[in-house]
PDB file of C-alpha atoms and ligand atoms in Angstrom:
ATOM      1  CA  MET V   1      19.899  -5.619 -21.339  1.00  0.00           C
ATOM      2  CA  GLU V   2      22.017  -2.533 -21.977  1.00  0.00           C
ATOM      3  CA  THR V   3      21.531   0.582 -19.906  1.00  0.00           C
ATOM      4  CA  VAL V   4      22.206   3.815 -21.992  1.00  0.00           C
ATOM      5  CA  LYS V   5      22.362   7.238 -20.501  1.00  0.00           C
ATOM      6  CA  ASP V   6      24.007   9.033 -23.397  1.00  0.00           C
ATOM      7  CA  ILE V   7      21.608  10.547 -26.055  1.00  0.00           C
ATOM      8  CA  LYS V   8      23.986  10.062 -28.964  1.00  0.00           C
ATOM      9  CA  GLU V   9      24.699   6.434 -27.944  1.00  0.00           C
ATOM     10  CA  MET V  10      21.043   5.726 -27.868  1.00  0.00           C
ATOM     11  CA  GLN V  11      20.480   7.288 -31.244  1.00  0.00           C
ATOM     12  CA  LYS V  12      23.398   5.034 -32.556  1.00  0.00           C
ATOM     13  CA  HIS V  13      21.832   1.894 -31.238  1.00  0.00           C
ATOM     14  CA  SER V  14      18.497   2.767 -32.852  1.00  0.00           C
ATOM     15  CA  SER V  15      20.157   3.405 -36.301  1.00  0.00           C
ATOM     16  CA  CYS V  16      21.845   0.104 -36.119  1.00  0.00           C
ATOM     17  CA  LEU V  17      18.712  -1.732 -35.049  1.00  0.00           C
ATOM     18  CA  ARG V  18      16.803  -0.116 -38.009  1.00  0.00           C
ATOM     19  CA  LYS V  19      19.560  -0.900 -40.602  1.00  0.00           C
ATOM     20  CA  LYS V  20      19.301  -4.475 -39.586  1.00  0.00           C
ATOM     21  CA  GLY V  21      15.566  -4.309 -40.255  1.00  0.00           C
ATOM     22  CA  ASN V  22      14.502  -4.578 -36.602  1.00  0.00           C
ATOM     23  CA  ARG V  23      11.174  -3.057 -35.606  1.00  0.00           C
ATOM     24  CA  ILE V  24      11.561  -1.011 -32.535  1.00  0.00           C
ATOM     25  CA  GLY V  25       8.858  -0.772 -29.713  1.00  0.00           C
ATOM     26  CA  PHE V  26       9.255   1.919 -27.096  1.00  0.00           C
ATOM     27  CA  VAL V  27       7.716   2.553 -23.673  1.00  0.00           C
ATOM     28  CA  PRO V  28       8.452   5.862 -22.139  1.00  0.00           C
ATOM     29  CA  THR V  29       8.041   6.115 -18.331  1.00  0.00           C
ATOM     30  CA  MET V  30       8.976   8.106 -15.288  1.00  0.00           C
ATOM     31  CA  GLY V  31       9.909   4.880 -13.577  1.00  0.00           C
ATOM     32  CA  PHE V  32       8.941   3.392 -10.193  1.00  0.00           C
ATOM     33  CA  LEU V  33       7.366   0.634 -12.411  1.00  0.00           C
ATOM     34  CA  HIS V  34       4.259  -1.226 -11.472  1.00  0.00           C
ATOM     35  CA  ARG V  35       2.163  -3.775 -13.376  1.00  0.00           C
ATOM     36  CA  GLY V  36       0.462  -0.798 -15.362  1.00  0.00           C
ATOM     37  CA  HIS V  37       3.840   0.036 -16.934  1.00  0.00           C
ATOM     38  CA  MET V  38       4.768  -3.664 -17.427  1.00  0.00           C
ATOM     39  CA  SER V  39       1.532  -4.237 -19.398  1.00  0.00           C
ATOM     40  CA  LEU V  40       2.955  -1.716 -21.967  1.00  0.00           C
ATOM     41  CA  VAL V  41       6.305  -3.334 -21.798  1.00  0.00           C
ATOM     42  CA  GLU V  42       4.871  -6.816 -22.387  1.00  0.00           C
ATOM     43  CA  LYS V  43       2.894  -5.725 -25.348  1.00  0.00           C
ATOM     44  CA  ALA V  44       5.747  -3.794 -26.920  1.00  0.00           C
ATOM     45  CA  ARG V  45       7.874  -6.904 -26.405  1.00  0.00           C
ATOM     46  CA  GLU V  46       5.281  -9.129 -28.180  1.00  0.00           C
ATOM     47  CA  GLU V  47       4.765  -6.821 -31.161  1.00  0.00           C
ATOM     48  CA  ASN V  48       8.321  -5.652 -32.012  1.00  0.00           C
ATOM     49  CA  ASP V  49      11.743  -7.105 -32.655  1.00  0.00           C
ATOM     50  CA  ALA V  50      13.585  -4.676 -30.310  1.00  0.00           C
ATOM     51  CA  LEU V  51      12.341  -3.172 -27.112  1.00  0.00           C
ATOM     52  CA  VAL V  52      13.422   0.090 -25.482  1.00  0.00           C
ATOM     53  CA  VAL V  53      12.142   1.524 -22.281  1.00  0.00           C
ATOM     54  CA  SER V  54      12.978   4.840 -20.988  1.00  0.00           C
ATOM     55  CA  ILE V  55      13.059   5.952 -17.352  1.00  0.00           C
ATOM     56  CA  PHE V  56      13.099   9.778 -17.079  1.00  0.00           C
ATOM     57  CA  VAL V  57      11.385  11.881 -14.402  1.00  0.00           C
ATOM     58  CA  ASN V  58      10.832  14.865 -16.682  1.00  0.00           C
ATOM     59  CA  PRO V  59      11.149  18.100 -14.633  1.00  0.00           C
ATOM     60  CA  THR V  60       9.370  20.286 -17.198  1.00  0.00           C
ATOM     61  CA  GLN V  61       5.990  18.551 -16.935  1.00  0.00           C
ATOM     62  CA  PHE V  62       5.790  19.395 -13.111  1.00  0.00           C
ATOM     63  CA  GLY V  63       4.580  22.712 -12.028  1.00  0.00           C
ATOM     64  CA  PRO V  64       5.981  24.796  -9.181  1.00  0.00           C
ATOM     65  CA  GLY V  65       4.902  23.210  -5.876  1.00  0.00           C
ATOM     66  CA  GLU V  66       4.210  19.819  -7.494  1.00  0.00           C
ATOM     67  CA  ASP V  67       6.038  16.585  -6.516  1.00  0.00           C
ATOM     68  CA  TYR V  68       9.079  16.491  -8.890  1.00  0.00           C
ATOM     69  CA  GLU V  69      11.535  16.240  -5.973  1.00  0.00           C
ATOM     70  CA  ALA V  70       9.408  13.836  -4.042  1.00  0.00           C
ATOM     71  CA  TYR V  71       8.414  11.838  -7.131  1.00  0.00           C
ATOM     72  CA  PRO V  72       9.254   8.136  -6.109  1.00  0.00           C
ATOM     73  CA  ARG V  73      12.311   6.637  -7.732  1.00  0.00           C
ATOM     74  CA  ASP V  74      13.852   2.966  -7.522  1.00  0.00           C
ATOM     75  CA  MET V  75      16.157   2.476 -10.415  1.00  0.00           C
ATOM     76  CA  GLU V  76      17.591  -0.868  -9.177  1.00  0.00           C
ATOM     77  CA  LYS V  77      14.044  -2.440  -8.990  1.00  0.00           C
ATOM     78  CA  ASP V  78      13.025  -0.814 -12.174  1.00  0.00           C
ATOM     79  CA  SER V  79      16.050  -2.169 -13.885  1.00  0.00           C
ATOM     80  CA  ALA V  80      15.474  -5.663 -12.664  1.00  0.00           C
ATOM     81  CA  LEU V  81      11.741  -5.527 -13.872  1.00  0.00           C
ATOM     82  CA  CYS V  82      12.880  -4.376 -17.449  1.00  0.00           C
ATOM     83  CA  ARG V  83      15.529  -7.004 -17.693  1.00  0.00           C
ATOM     84  CA  GLN V  84      13.102  -9.777 -16.595  1.00  0.00           C
ATOM     85  CA  ALA V  85      10.623  -8.515 -19.069  1.00  0.00           C
ATOM     86  CA  GLY V  86      13.101  -8.811 -22.168  1.00  0.00           C
ATOM     87  CA  THR V  87      14.014  -5.096 -22.498  1.00  0.00           C
ATOM     88  CA  ASP V  88      17.033  -4.727 -24.895  1.00  0.00           C
ATOM     89  CA  ILE V  89      17.750  -1.258 -23.856  1.00  0.00           C
ATOM     90  CA  LEU V  90      17.030   0.877 -20.861  1.00  0.00           C
ATOM     91  CA  PHE V  91      17.457   4.534 -21.720  1.00  0.00           C
ATOM     92  CA  SER V  92      17.675   6.794 -18.823  1.00  0.00           C
ATOM     93  CA  PRO V  93      19.205  10.181 -19.618  1.00  0.00           C
ATOM     94  CA  PHE V  94      20.267  12.870 -17.088  1.00  0.00           C
ATOM     95  CA  PRO V  95      17.937  16.083 -16.959  1.00  0.00           C
ATOM     96  CA  SER V  96      21.077  18.219 -17.758  1.00  0.00           C
ATOM     97  CA  ALA V  97      21.623  16.231 -21.081  1.00  0.00           C
ATOM     98  CA  MET V  98      17.921  16.552 -22.040  1.00  0.00           C
ATOM     99  CA  TYR V  99      17.799  20.200 -21.239  1.00  0.00           C
ATOM    100  CA  PRO V 100      21.300  21.567 -21.584  1.00  0.00           C
ATOM    101  CA  SER V 101      21.782  25.406 -21.014  1.00  0.00           C
ATOM    102  CA  GLY V 102      20.288  27.291 -23.996  1.00  0.00           C
ATOM    103  CA  PHE V 103      17.449  24.936 -24.430  1.00  0.00           C
ATOM    104  CA  ARG V 104      14.661  27.025 -25.959  1.00  0.00           C
ATOM    105  CA  THR V 105      12.059  24.759 -27.646  1.00  0.00           C
ATOM    106  CA  ILE V 106       8.665  23.977 -26.468  1.00  0.00           C
ATOM    107  CA  VAL V 107       6.405  21.589 -28.391  1.00  0.00           C
ATOM    108  CA  SER V 108       2.710  22.628 -27.698  1.00  0.00           C
ATOM    109  CA  VAL V 109      -0.652  21.129 -28.823  1.00  0.00           C
ATOM    110  CA  SER V 110      -3.583  23.483 -28.684  1.00  0.00           C
ATOM    111  CA  GLY V 111      -7.208  22.733 -28.076  1.00  0.00           C
ATOM    112  CA  LEU V 112      -6.887  19.175 -26.586  1.00  0.00           C
ATOM    113  CA  THR V 113      -4.795  20.563 -23.773  1.00  0.00           C
ATOM    114  CA  GLU V 114      -7.174  23.330 -22.747  1.00  0.00           C
ATOM    115  CA  GLY V 115      -9.550  21.381 -20.408  1.00  0.00           C
ATOM    116  CA  LEU V 116      -9.143  18.684 -17.710  1.00  0.00           C
ATOM    117  CA  CYS V 117      -5.365  18.341 -16.448  1.00  0.00           C
ATOM    118  CA  GLY V 118      -4.379  21.187 -19.039  1.00  0.00           C
ATOM    119  CA  ALA V 119      -6.502  23.585 -17.112  1.00  0.00           C
ATOM    120  CA  SER V 120      -5.399  22.586 -13.549  1.00  0.00           C
ATOM    121  CA  ARG V 121      -1.765  22.013 -14.423  1.00  0.00           C
ATOM    122  CA  PRO V 122      -0.672  24.876 -16.639  1.00  0.00           C
ATOM    123  CA  GLY V 123       2.261  24.078 -18.764  1.00  0.00           C
ATOM    124  CA  HIS V 124       2.083  20.415 -18.055  1.00  0.00           C
ATOM    125  CA  PHE V 125       1.272  19.198 -21.538  1.00  0.00           C
ATOM    126  CA  ASP V 126       3.987  21.584 -22.967  1.00  0.00           C
ATOM    127  CA  GLY V 127       6.428  19.578 -20.843  1.00  0.00           C
ATOM    128  CA  VAL V 128       4.855  16.217 -21.813  1.00  0.00           C
ATOM    129  CA  CYS V 129       4.861  16.963 -25.580  1.00  0.00           C
ATOM    130  CA  THR V 130       8.334  18.373 -25.549  1.00  0.00           C
ATOM    131  CA  VAL V 131       9.972  15.487 -23.597  1.00  0.00           C
ATOM    132  CA  VAL V 132       7.956  12.873 -25.761  1.00  0.00           C
ATOM    133  CA  ALA V 133       8.994  14.573 -29.013  1.00  0.00           C
ATOM    134  CA  LYS V 134      12.535  14.422 -27.929  1.00  0.00           C
ATOM    135  CA  LEU V 135      12.375  10.931 -26.811  1.00  0.00           C
ATOM    136  CA  LEU V 136      10.672   9.851 -30.126  1.00  0.00           C
ATOM    137  CA  ASN V 137      13.533  11.650 -32.026  1.00  0.00           C
ATOM    138  CA  ILE V 138      16.151   9.955 -29.872  1.00  0.00           C
ATOM    139  CA  VAL V 139      14.802   6.468 -29.840  1.00  0.00           C
ATOM    140  CA  TRP V 140      13.097   6.712 -33.274  1.00  0.00           C
ATOM    141  CA  PRO V 141      10.684   3.873 -32.571  1.00  0.00           C
ATOM    142  CA  HIS V 142       8.183   2.201 -35.034  1.00  0.00           C
ATOM    143  CA  ARG V 143       5.593   2.106 -32.213  1.00  0.00           C
ATOM    144  CA  ALA V 144       5.377   3.870 -28.830  1.00  0.00           C
ATOM    145  CA  TYR V 145       3.090   2.652 -26.016  1.00  0.00           C
ATOM    146  CA  PHE V 146       1.025   4.742 -23.764  1.00  0.00           C
ATOM    147  CA  GLY V 147      -1.634   3.933 -21.071  1.00  0.00           C
ATOM    148  CA  LEU V 148      -5.111   5.181 -21.421  1.00  0.00           C
ATOM    149  CA  LYS V 149      -5.149   5.836 -17.531  1.00  0.00           C
ATOM    150  CA  ASP V 150      -3.575   9.169 -18.803  1.00  0.00           C
ATOM    151  CA  TYR V 151      -6.217   9.469 -21.447  1.00  0.00           C
ATOM    152  CA  GLN V 152      -5.703  13.226 -22.190  1.00  0.00           C
ATOM    153  CA  GLN V 153      -1.935  12.474 -22.499  1.00  0.00           C
ATOM    154  CA  PHE V 154      -2.501   9.770 -24.928  1.00  0.00           C
ATOM    155  CA  GLN V 155      -4.780  11.784 -27.080  1.00  0.00           C
ATOM    156  CA  VAL V 156      -2.530  14.703 -26.988  1.00  0.00           C
ATOM    157  CA  VAL V 157       0.721  12.692 -27.844  1.00  0.00           C
ATOM    158  CA  ARG V 158      -1.142  10.962 -30.698  1.00  0.00           C
ATOM    159  CA  ARG V 159      -2.248  14.293 -32.209  1.00  0.00           C
ATOM    160  CA  MET V 160       1.244  15.723 -31.930  1.00  0.00           C
ATOM    161  CA  ALA V 161       2.763  12.610 -33.645  1.00  0.00           C
ATOM    162  CA  ARG V 162       0.203  12.910 -36.475  1.00  0.00           C
ATOM    163  CA  ASP V 163       0.415  16.700 -36.756  1.00  0.00           C
ATOM    164  CA  LEU V 164       4.191  16.646 -36.889  1.00  0.00           C
ATOM    165  CA  ASP V 165       4.261  13.607 -39.343  1.00  0.00           C
ATOM    166  CA  MET V 166       6.311  11.623 -36.802  1.00  0.00           C
ATOM    167  CA  ASP V 167       7.006   8.125 -38.156  1.00  0.00           C
ATOM    168  CA  THR V 168       5.924   6.460 -35.006  1.00  0.00           C
ATOM    169  CA  GLU V 169       2.575   4.660 -34.327  1.00  0.00           C
ATOM    170  CA  ILE V 170       1.181   5.741 -30.969  1.00  0.00           C
ATOM    171  CA  VAL V 171      -0.514   2.744 -29.284  1.00  0.00           C
ATOM    172  CA  GLY V 172      -2.952   3.175 -26.291  1.00  0.00           C
ATOM    173  CA  LEU V 173      -3.482   0.362 -23.817  1.00  0.00           C
ATOM    174  CA  PRO V 174      -6.118  -0.242 -21.100  1.00  0.00           C
ATOM    175  CA  THR V 175      -5.745   0.814 -17.602  1.00  0.00           C
ATOM    176  CA  VAL V 176      -4.363  -1.940 -15.290  1.00  0.00           C
ATOM    177  CA  ARG V 177      -6.093  -1.830 -11.790  1.00  0.00           C
ATOM    178  CA  GLU V 178      -5.612  -3.322  -8.330  1.00  0.00           C
ATOM    179  CA  PRO V 179      -8.021  -6.190  -7.590  1.00  0.00           C
ATOM    180  CA  ASP V 180     -10.374  -3.736  -5.927  1.00  0.00           C
ATOM    181  CA  GLY V 181     -10.436  -1.283  -8.862  1.00  0.00           C
ATOM    182  CA  LEU V 182      -7.915   1.332  -7.911  1.00  0.00           C
ATOM    183  CA  ALA V 183      -5.980   2.305 -11.099  1.00  0.00           C
ATOM    184  CA  MET V 184      -2.274   1.474 -10.495  1.00  0.00           C
ATOM    185  CA  SER V 185      -0.091   4.610 -10.098  1.00  0.00           C
ATOM    186  CA  SER V 186       3.472   5.311  -9.056  1.00  0.00           C
ATOM    187  CA  ARG V 187       1.659   8.037  -6.962  1.00  0.00           C
ATOM    188  CA  ASN V 188      -0.371   5.500  -4.965  1.00  0.00           C
ATOM    189  CA  ILE V 189       2.753   5.044  -2.814  1.00  0.00           C
ATOM    190  CA  TYR V 190       1.851   8.507  -1.198  1.00  0.00           C
ATOM    191  CA  LEU V 191      -1.459   7.120   0.193  1.00  0.00           C
ATOM    192  CA  THR V 192      -1.817   6.114   3.981  1.00  0.00           C
ATOM    193  CA  ALA V 193      -3.989   3.010   4.664  1.00  0.00           C
ATOM    194  CA  GLY V 194      -7.060   5.263   5.270  1.00  0.00           C
ATOM    195  CA  GLU V 195      -6.357   7.314   2.079  1.00  0.00           C
ATOM    196  CA  ARG V 196      -5.890   4.080  -0.006  1.00  0.00           C
ATOM    197  CA  LYS V 197      -9.425   3.133   1.052  1.00  0.00           C
ATOM    198  CA  ALA V 198     -10.874   6.604   0.134  1.00  0.00           C
ATOM    199  CA  ALA V 199      -9.157   6.451  -3.206  1.00  0.00           C
ATOM    200  CA  LEU V 200     -11.467   3.720  -4.286  1.00  0.00           C
ATOM    201  CA  VAL V 201     -14.152   6.390  -4.837  1.00  0.00           C
ATOM    202  CA  LEU V 202     -12.646   7.240  -8.282  1.00  0.00           C
ATOM    203  CA  PHE V 203     -13.284   3.681  -9.514  1.00  0.00           C
ATOM    204  CA  GLN V 204     -16.727   3.622  -7.707  1.00  0.00           C
ATOM    205  CA  ALA V 205     -17.809   6.930  -9.320  1.00  0.00           C
ATOM    206  CA  LEU V 206     -16.619   5.735 -12.884  1.00  0.00           C
ATOM    207  CA  GLU V 207     -18.490   2.353 -12.265  1.00  0.00           C
ATOM    208  CA  CYS V 208     -21.619   4.330 -11.143  1.00  0.00           C
ATOM    209  CA  ALA V 209     -21.359   6.621 -14.355  1.00  0.00           C
ATOM    210  CA  ARG V 210     -20.868   3.665 -16.676  1.00  0.00           C
ATOM    211  CA  LYS V 211     -24.111   2.120 -15.252  1.00  0.00           C
ATOM    212  CA  MET V 212     -26.133   5.304 -15.530  1.00  0.00           C
ATOM    213  CA  ALA V 213     -25.063   5.912 -19.159  1.00  0.00           C
ATOM    214  CA  ALA V 214     -25.810   2.143 -19.940  1.00  0.00           C
ATOM    215  CA  GLY V 215     -29.144   2.598 -18.389  1.00  0.00           C
ATOM    216  CA  GLY V 216     -30.041   5.464 -20.587  1.00  0.00           C
ATOM    217  CA  ILE V 217     -29.185   8.541 -18.323  1.00  0.00           C
ATOM    218  CA  LEU V 218     -27.280  10.471 -20.966  1.00  0.00           C
ATOM    219  CA  GLU V 219     -27.289  14.013 -19.449  1.00  0.00           C
ATOM    220  CA  ALA V 220     -23.645  14.825 -18.721  1.00  0.00           C
ATOM    221  CA  GLY V 221     -24.625  17.221 -15.967  1.00  0.00           C
ATOM    222  CA  THR V 222     -26.573  14.551 -14.176  1.00  0.00           C
ATOM    223  CA  ILE V 223     -23.644  12.061 -14.259  1.00  0.00           C
ATOM    224  CA  GLU V 224     -21.082  14.671 -13.328  1.00  0.00           C
ATOM    225  CA  GLU V 225     -23.211  15.734 -10.316  1.00  0.00           C
ATOM    226  CA  LYS V 226     -23.409  12.109  -9.096  1.00  0.00           C
ATOM    227  CA  ALA V 227     -19.652  11.622  -9.471  1.00  0.00           C
ATOM    228  CA  ARG V 228     -18.982  15.034  -7.542  1.00  0.00           C
ATOM    229  CA  GLU V 229     -21.472  14.097  -4.813  1.00  0.00           C
ATOM    230  CA  MET V 230     -19.691  10.527  -4.387  1.00  0.00           C
ATOM    231  CA  ILE V 231     -16.300  12.192  -4.178  1.00  0.00           C
ATOM    232  CA  LEU V 232     -17.112  15.179  -2.089  1.00  0.00           C
ATOM    233  CA  SER V 233     -18.877  12.715   0.560  1.00  0.00           C
ATOM    234  CA  THR V 234     -15.543  10.854   0.746  1.00  0.00           C
ATOM    235  CA  ASN V 235     -13.606  11.751   3.795  1.00  0.00           C
ATOM    236  CA  GLY V 236     -10.168  13.352   2.840  1.00  0.00           C
ATOM    237  CA  ALA V 237     -10.974  13.563  -0.878  1.00  0.00           C
ATOM    238  CA  SER V 238     -10.934  16.890  -2.708  1.00  0.00           C
ATOM    239  CA  LEU V 239     -12.335  17.290  -6.308  1.00  0.00           C
ATOM    240  CA  ASP V 240     -10.215  18.862  -9.023  1.00  0.00           C
ATOM    241  CA  TYR V 241     -12.631  17.889 -11.610  1.00  0.00           C
ATOM    242  CA  ALA V 242     -15.268  15.397 -12.943  1.00  0.00           C
ATOM    243  CA  SER V 243     -16.058  16.112 -16.445  1.00  0.00           C
ATOM    244  CA  VAL V 244     -17.880  14.216 -19.272  1.00  0.00           C
ATOM    245  CA  VAL V 245     -16.129  15.148 -22.483  1.00  0.00           C
ATOM    246  CA  ASP V 246     -16.121  14.006 -26.115  1.00  0.00           C
ATOM    247  CA  ALA V 247     -13.720  11.002 -26.217  1.00  0.00           C
ATOM    248  CA  GLU V 248     -11.591  12.349 -29.112  1.00  0.00           C
ATOM    249  CA  GLU V 249     -11.583  16.110 -28.928  1.00  0.00           C
ATOM    250  CA  LEU V 250     -11.994  16.353 -25.130  1.00  0.00           C
ATOM    251  CA  THR V 251     -14.502  19.069 -25.369  1.00  0.00           C
ATOM    252  CA  PRO V 252     -17.429  19.188 -22.860  1.00  0.00           C
ATOM    253  CA  VAL V 253     -20.633  17.427 -23.979  1.00  0.00           C
ATOM    254  CA  LYS V 254     -24.163  18.097 -22.847  1.00  0.00           C
ATOM    255  CA  THR V 255     -25.777  14.801 -23.876  1.00  0.00           C
ATOM    256  CA  ILE V 256     -24.053  11.468 -24.448  1.00  0.00           C
ATOM    257  CA  ARG V 257     -24.788  10.435 -28.066  1.00  0.00           C
ATOM    258  CA  ASP V 258     -22.933   7.168 -28.591  1.00  0.00           C
ATOM    259  CA  ARG V 259     -19.973   7.338 -26.277  1.00  0.00           C
ATOM    260  CA  ALA V 260     -18.145   9.898 -24.196  1.00  0.00           C
ATOM    261  CA  LEU V 261     -15.370   9.979 -21.567  1.00  0.00           C
ATOM    262  CA  LEU V 262     -15.784  10.681 -17.851  1.00  0.00           C
ATOM    263  CA  ALA V 263     -12.553  11.991 -16.595  1.00  0.00           C
ATOM    264  CA  LEU V 264     -11.778  12.511 -12.842  1.00  0.00           C
ATOM    265  CA  ALA V 265      -8.913  14.202 -10.958  1.00  0.00           C
ATOM    266  CA  VAL V 266      -9.088  13.936  -7.223  1.00  0.00           C
ATOM    267  CA  SER V 267      -6.608  14.857  -4.439  1.00  0.00           C
ATOM    268  CA  ILE V 268      -6.319  12.531  -1.507  1.00  0.00           C
ATOM    269  CA  GLY V 269      -3.594  13.352   1.075  1.00  0.00           C
ATOM    270  CA  LYS V 270      -0.472  13.994  -0.916  1.00  0.00           C
ATOM    271  CA  ALA V 271      -1.526  12.262  -4.004  1.00  0.00           C
ATOM    272  CA  ARG V 272      -3.371  13.732  -6.970  1.00  0.00           C
ATOM    273  CA  LEU V 273      -5.091  10.817  -8.657  1.00  0.00           C
ATOM    274  CA  ILE V 274      -6.615  10.624 -12.193  1.00  0.00           C
ATOM    275  CA  ASP V 275      -8.784   7.979 -13.721  1.00  0.00           C
ATOM    276  CA  ASN V 276     -11.311   7.875 -16.449  1.00  0.00           C
ATOM    277  CA  ALA V 277     -13.979   5.568 -18.236  1.00  0.00           C
ATOM    278  CA  ILE V 278     -15.686   5.418 -21.473  1.00  0.00           C
ATOM    279  CA  LEU V 279     -19.361   5.701 -20.957  1.00  0.00           C
ATOM    280  CA  GLU V 280     -21.425   3.929 -23.630  1.00  0.00           C
ATOM    281  CA  ALA V 281     -24.994   5.241 -24.160  1.00  0.00           C
ATOM    282  CA  GLY V 282     -27.547   2.771 -23.457  1.00  0.00           C
ATOM    283  CA  ASN V 283     -31.332   2.910 -23.982  1.00  0.00           C
ATOM    284  CA  ARG V 284     -33.605   3.922 -21.082  1.00  0.00           C
ATOM    285  CA  GLU V 285     -36.544   1.657 -22.097  1.00  0.00           C
ATOM    286  CA  SER V 286     -34.500  -1.433 -22.822  1.00  0.00           C
ATOM    287  CA  ASN V 287     -32.760  -1.162 -19.541  1.00  0.00           C
ATOM    288  CA  GLY V 288     -35.901  -0.696 -17.574  1.00  0.00           C
TER     289      GLY V 288
HETATM  290  P1  LIG S   1       4.281   7.407 -15.946  1.00  0.00           P
HETATM  291  O1  LIG S   1       5.600   6.676 -15.481  1.00  0.00           O
HETATM  292  O2  LIG S   1       3.352   7.737 -14.854  1.00  0.00           O
HETATM  293  O3  LIG S   1       4.686   8.571 -16.829  1.00  0.00           O
HETATM  294  O4  LIG S   1       3.611   6.359 -16.866  1.00  0.00           O
HETATM  295  C1  LIG S   1       4.232   5.872 -17.979  1.00  0.00           C
HETATM  296  C2  LIG S   1       3.343   5.140 -18.876  1.00  0.00           C
HETATM  297  O5  LIG S   1       2.517   4.173 -18.188  1.00  0.00           O
HETATM  298  C3  LIG S   1       2.074   6.215 -19.369  1.00  0.00           C
HETATM  299  O6  LIG S   1       1.865   5.867 -20.822  1.00  0.00           O
HETATM  300  C4  LIG S   1       0.938   5.910 -18.543  1.00  0.00           C
HETATM  301  O7  LIG S   1      -0.170   6.125 -19.060  1.00  0.00           O
HETATM  302  C5  LIG S   1       1.255   4.398 -18.356  1.00  0.00           C
HETATM  303  N1  LIG S   1       0.534   3.876 -17.129  1.00  0.00           N
HETATM  304  C6  LIG S   1       0.482   4.392 -15.849  1.00  0.00           C
HETATM  305  N2  LIG S   1      -0.261   3.730 -15.009  1.00  0.00           N
HETATM  306  C7  LIG S   1      -0.865   2.850 -15.725  1.00  0.00           C
HETATM  307  C8  LIG S   1      -1.957   1.842 -15.491  1.00  0.00           C
HETATM  308  N3  LIG S   1      -2.464   1.700 -14.363  1.00  0.00           N
HETATM  309  N4  LIG S   1      -2.264   1.088 -16.560  1.00  0.00           N
HETATM  310  C9  LIG S   1      -1.804   1.204 -17.743  1.00  0.00           C
HETATM  311  N5  LIG S   1      -0.912   2.154 -18.217  1.00  0.00           N
HETATM  312  C10 LIG S   1      -0.408   2.861 -17.061  1.00  0.00           C
END
């Protein structure tokens, strides 16, 4: 495995790989890798000739007062995990190289970024889109892999790649969970033992909502209310949003027709946690 920090050098590597006919798989991350990240890395390894993983804690997607400085970092461990997983190139540029003085460009996707995390974290998705666009230009992969845990991010990035005719297939992969259901996240490290227990409410609320929809309760308001009630009655949890939205456009829905997404954002202690589930509409009669 080669570790590359220089942007031009990364671009040279990618050109060489492409000239030799290799298909490049790419996994962009902010590091502090866990099994969720590694599921993307493993899939990318399987499906491509060459594998590039990036580790870059992107300052522009953190708002003022968010956890950019405190965001957990462990380059040594991450590097070992990437090597073990068969990564060819670990790309970890410096922020000053990604955003040199005079940097003036923002990539912005409208509509899809208005609700959910876009509403509570102004500017967040501009930061995400800009950095992902830059990384895709630098690494120039055939496929880039994203986790559906960050469902809105996946939809936004996919739309950006489509709208800007980027020659990269954006692949979304399922959320990897702890045995009890908590979605794996680098931010779980912020949780104390008590908060870790409380954090389970996200998964419980999603499971409950899935059952409600499968059982024919299709009014979004009823499902959202139940999720809110579960979260608000959990000690130490404060609700950012619990929203049932169209699974492609991320716009609010009133009644679930076929399928919809329930997206949750909850703060527990120092951690802001997000999770989501697809709700499939069932039939009230056939489910008793
Ligand atoms: P991050 O380092 O948090 O920016 O995440 C890098 C990539 O890993 C993103 O595409 C995330 O959606 C994905 N990811 C994070 N947590 C998980 C998880 N629990 N399961 C699957 N993918 C994940």
